[in-house]
Short mmCIF file of C-alpha atoms in Angstrom, two decimals:
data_model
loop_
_atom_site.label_atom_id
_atom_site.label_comp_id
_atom_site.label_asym_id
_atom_site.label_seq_id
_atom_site.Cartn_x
_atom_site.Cartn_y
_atom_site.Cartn_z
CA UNK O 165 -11.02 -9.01 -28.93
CA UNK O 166 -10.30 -5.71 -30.33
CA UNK O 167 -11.22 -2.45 -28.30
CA UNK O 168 -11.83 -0.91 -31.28
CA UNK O 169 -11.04 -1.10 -34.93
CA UNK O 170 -10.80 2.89 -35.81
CA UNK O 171 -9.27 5.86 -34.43
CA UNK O 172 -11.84 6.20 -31.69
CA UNK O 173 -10.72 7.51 -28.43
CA UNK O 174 -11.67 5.07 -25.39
CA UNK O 175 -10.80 6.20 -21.86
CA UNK O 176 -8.06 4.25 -20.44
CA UNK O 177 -10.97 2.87 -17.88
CA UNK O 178 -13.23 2.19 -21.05
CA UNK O 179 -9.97 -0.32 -22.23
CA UNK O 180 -9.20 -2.21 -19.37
CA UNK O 181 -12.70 -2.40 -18.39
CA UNK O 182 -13.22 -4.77 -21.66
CA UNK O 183 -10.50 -6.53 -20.92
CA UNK O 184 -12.78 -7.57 -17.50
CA UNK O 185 -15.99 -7.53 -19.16
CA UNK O 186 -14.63 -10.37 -21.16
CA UNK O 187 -12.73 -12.27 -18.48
CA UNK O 188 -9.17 -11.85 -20.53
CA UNK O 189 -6.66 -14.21 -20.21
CA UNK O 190 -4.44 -11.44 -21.21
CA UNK O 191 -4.55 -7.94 -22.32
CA UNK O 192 -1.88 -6.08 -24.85
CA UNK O 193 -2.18 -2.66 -25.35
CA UNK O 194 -0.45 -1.71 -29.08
CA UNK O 195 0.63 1.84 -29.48
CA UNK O 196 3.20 3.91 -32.02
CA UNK O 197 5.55 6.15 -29.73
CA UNK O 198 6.66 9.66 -30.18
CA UNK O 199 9.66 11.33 -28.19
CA UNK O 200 11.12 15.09 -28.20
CA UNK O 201 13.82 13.66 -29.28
CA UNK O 202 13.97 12.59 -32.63
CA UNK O 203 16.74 10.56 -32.56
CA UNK O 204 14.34 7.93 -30.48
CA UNK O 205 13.96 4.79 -32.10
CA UNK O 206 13.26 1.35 -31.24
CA UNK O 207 10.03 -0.62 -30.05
CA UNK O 208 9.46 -1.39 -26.19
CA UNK O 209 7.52 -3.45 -24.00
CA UNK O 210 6.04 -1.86 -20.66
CA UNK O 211 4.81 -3.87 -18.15
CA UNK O 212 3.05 -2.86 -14.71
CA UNK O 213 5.02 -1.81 -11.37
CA UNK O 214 4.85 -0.04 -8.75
CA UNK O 215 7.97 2.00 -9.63
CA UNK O 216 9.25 2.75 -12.99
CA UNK O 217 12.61 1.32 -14.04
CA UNK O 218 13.83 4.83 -15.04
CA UNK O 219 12.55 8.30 -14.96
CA UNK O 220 11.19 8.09 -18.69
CA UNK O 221 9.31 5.78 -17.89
CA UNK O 222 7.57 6.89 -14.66
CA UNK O 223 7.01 10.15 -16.82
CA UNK O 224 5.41 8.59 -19.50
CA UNK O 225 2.98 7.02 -17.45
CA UNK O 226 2.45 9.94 -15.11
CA UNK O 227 1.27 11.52 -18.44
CA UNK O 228 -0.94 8.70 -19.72
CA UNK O 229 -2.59 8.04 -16.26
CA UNK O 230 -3.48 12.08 -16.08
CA UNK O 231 -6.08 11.86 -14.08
CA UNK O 232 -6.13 9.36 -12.05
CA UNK O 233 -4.55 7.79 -8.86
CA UNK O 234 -3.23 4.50 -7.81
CA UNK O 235 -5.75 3.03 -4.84
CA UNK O 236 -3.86 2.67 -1.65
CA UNK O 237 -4.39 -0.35 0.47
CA UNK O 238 -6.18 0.00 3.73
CA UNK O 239 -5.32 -3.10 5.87
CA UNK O 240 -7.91 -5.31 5.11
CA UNK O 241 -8.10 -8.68 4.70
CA UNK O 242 -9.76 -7.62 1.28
CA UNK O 243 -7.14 -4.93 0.43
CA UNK O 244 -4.24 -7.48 1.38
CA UNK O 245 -5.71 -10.30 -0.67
CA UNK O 246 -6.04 -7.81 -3.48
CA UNK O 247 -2.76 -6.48 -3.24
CA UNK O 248 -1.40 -10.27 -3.09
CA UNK O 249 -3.44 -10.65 -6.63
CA UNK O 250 -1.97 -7.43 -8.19
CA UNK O 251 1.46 -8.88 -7.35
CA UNK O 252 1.10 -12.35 -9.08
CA UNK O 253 -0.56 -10.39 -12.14
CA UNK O 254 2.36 -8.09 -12.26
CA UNK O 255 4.85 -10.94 -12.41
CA UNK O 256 3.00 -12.58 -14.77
CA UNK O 257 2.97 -9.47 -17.32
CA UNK O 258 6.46 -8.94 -16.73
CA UNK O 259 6.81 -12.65 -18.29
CA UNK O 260 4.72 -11.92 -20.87
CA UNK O 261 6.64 -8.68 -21.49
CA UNK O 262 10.24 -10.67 -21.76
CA UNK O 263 8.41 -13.20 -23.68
CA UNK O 264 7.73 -10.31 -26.57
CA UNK O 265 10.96 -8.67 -26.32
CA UNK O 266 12.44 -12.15 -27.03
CA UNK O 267 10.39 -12.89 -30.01
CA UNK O 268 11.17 -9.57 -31.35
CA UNK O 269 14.85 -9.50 -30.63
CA UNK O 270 16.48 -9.75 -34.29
CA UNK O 271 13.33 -9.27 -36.38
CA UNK O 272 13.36 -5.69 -35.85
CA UNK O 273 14.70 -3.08 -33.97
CA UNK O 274 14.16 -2.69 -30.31
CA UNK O 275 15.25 0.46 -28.12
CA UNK O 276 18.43 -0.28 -25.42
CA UNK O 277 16.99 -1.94 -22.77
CA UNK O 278 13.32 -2.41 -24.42
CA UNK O 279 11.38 -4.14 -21.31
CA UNK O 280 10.58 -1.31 -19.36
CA UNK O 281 8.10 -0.89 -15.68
CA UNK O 282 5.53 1.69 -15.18
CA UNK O 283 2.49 2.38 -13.33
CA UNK O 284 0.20 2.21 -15.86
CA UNK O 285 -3.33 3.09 -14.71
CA UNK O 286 -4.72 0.80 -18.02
CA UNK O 287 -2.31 -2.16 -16.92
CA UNK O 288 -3.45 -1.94 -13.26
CA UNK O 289 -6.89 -2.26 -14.38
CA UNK O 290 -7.13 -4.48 -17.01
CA UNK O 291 -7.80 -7.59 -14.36
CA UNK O 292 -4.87 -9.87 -16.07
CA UNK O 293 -1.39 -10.27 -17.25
CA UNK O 294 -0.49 -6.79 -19.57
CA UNK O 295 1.52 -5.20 -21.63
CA UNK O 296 1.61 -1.94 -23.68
CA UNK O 297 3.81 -2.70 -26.80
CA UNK O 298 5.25 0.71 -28.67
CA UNK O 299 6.25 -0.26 -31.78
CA UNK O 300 8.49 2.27 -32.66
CA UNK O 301 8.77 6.28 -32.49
CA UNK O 302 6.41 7.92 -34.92
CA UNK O 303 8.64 10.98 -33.93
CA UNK O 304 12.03 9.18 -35.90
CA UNK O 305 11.64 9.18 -39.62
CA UNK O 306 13.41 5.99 -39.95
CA UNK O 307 10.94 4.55 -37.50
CA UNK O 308 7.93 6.20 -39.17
CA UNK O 309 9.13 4.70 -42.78
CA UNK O 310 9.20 1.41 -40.84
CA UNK O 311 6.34 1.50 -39.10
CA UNK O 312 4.30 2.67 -43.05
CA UNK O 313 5.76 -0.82 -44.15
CA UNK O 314 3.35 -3.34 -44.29
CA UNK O 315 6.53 -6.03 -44.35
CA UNK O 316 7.99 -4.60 -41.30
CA UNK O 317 3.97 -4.61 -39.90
CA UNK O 318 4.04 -8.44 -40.14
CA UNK O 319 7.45 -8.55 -38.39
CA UNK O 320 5.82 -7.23 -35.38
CA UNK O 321 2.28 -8.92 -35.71
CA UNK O 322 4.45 -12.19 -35.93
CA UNK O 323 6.51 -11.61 -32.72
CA UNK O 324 3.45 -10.51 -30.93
CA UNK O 325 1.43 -13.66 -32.07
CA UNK O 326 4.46 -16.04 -30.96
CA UNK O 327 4.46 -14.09 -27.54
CA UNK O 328 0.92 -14.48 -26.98
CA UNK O 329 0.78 -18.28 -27.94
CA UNK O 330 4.13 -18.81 -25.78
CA UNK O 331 2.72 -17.56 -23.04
CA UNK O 332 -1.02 -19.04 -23.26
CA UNK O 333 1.51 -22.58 -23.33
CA UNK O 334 3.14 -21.57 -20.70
CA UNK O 335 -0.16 -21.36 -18.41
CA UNK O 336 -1.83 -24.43 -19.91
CA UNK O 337 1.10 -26.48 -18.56
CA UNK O 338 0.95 -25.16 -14.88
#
């Protein structure tokens, strides 16, 4: 399912909450980057943790998760179990994250070091394995004439695809 199919603006809450609504098996959010620095290039995969594997990271989702806060635990038997949940969801999108930079590895190109960890307040939430693909810096012009290609489109639509279906095999066979 698609949260939406124009430039409408849903709340990170509003995406991750369909993503529950419709008891996802997975959720991948897809996104075109932009950096001060327009020498950026490259696509990445981000998936959730509790600390970010560098500080670009863990300010890149400090600015997408503006307004909101990540719910500490309070002992229970409820909040343990939960937290115990979180964990095997977060392992689970960071095998669905190497999964997609391993399809895309060679079909286009990827930034140094393109899986990347945040605390993503959408990832968190979405109730399931996730992901937030960039597919490449908006802010770089090579990037942007890439990204304007529809060739270079299928490229990534492809690797995502083979991602998805790798990892829906890998489940069915648990």
């Amino acid at each position: 399912a698609l949260t939406r199919s124009s430039d409408d603006y849903l709340t990170l809450e509003d995406r991750a909450a369909v993503a529950r609504r419709l008891h996802a098996a997975m959720f991948v959010s897809i996104h075109m980057d932009s950096a001060p620095n327009p020498l950026a290039r490259g696509a990445s995969v981000y998936s959730l943790s509790d600390v970010a594997s560098d500080a670009e990271a863990a300010r890149f989702a400090a600015h997408e998760n503006a307004g909101f806060t990540a719910g500490e635990g309070d002992g229970s038997v409820d909040s343990i179990l939960s937290g115990l949940a979180m964990r095997s969801q977060m392992s689970a999108s960071a095998e669905l994250a190497s999964r997609l930079v391993k399809r895309s590895a060679g079909r286009f190109e990827l930034r140094p070091e393109p899986h990347r960890f945040a605390a993503f307040h959408v990832l968190r939430r979405a109730g399931a394995p996730a992901v937030l693909f960039e597919a490449g810096y908006l802010s770089n012009a090579d990037d942007e004439l890439l990204l304007r290609d529809p060739k270079h489109r299928s490229d990534i639509v492809l690797a995502l695809a083979q991602a998805i279906e790798a990892d829906v095999a890998s489940r069915t066979r648990r």
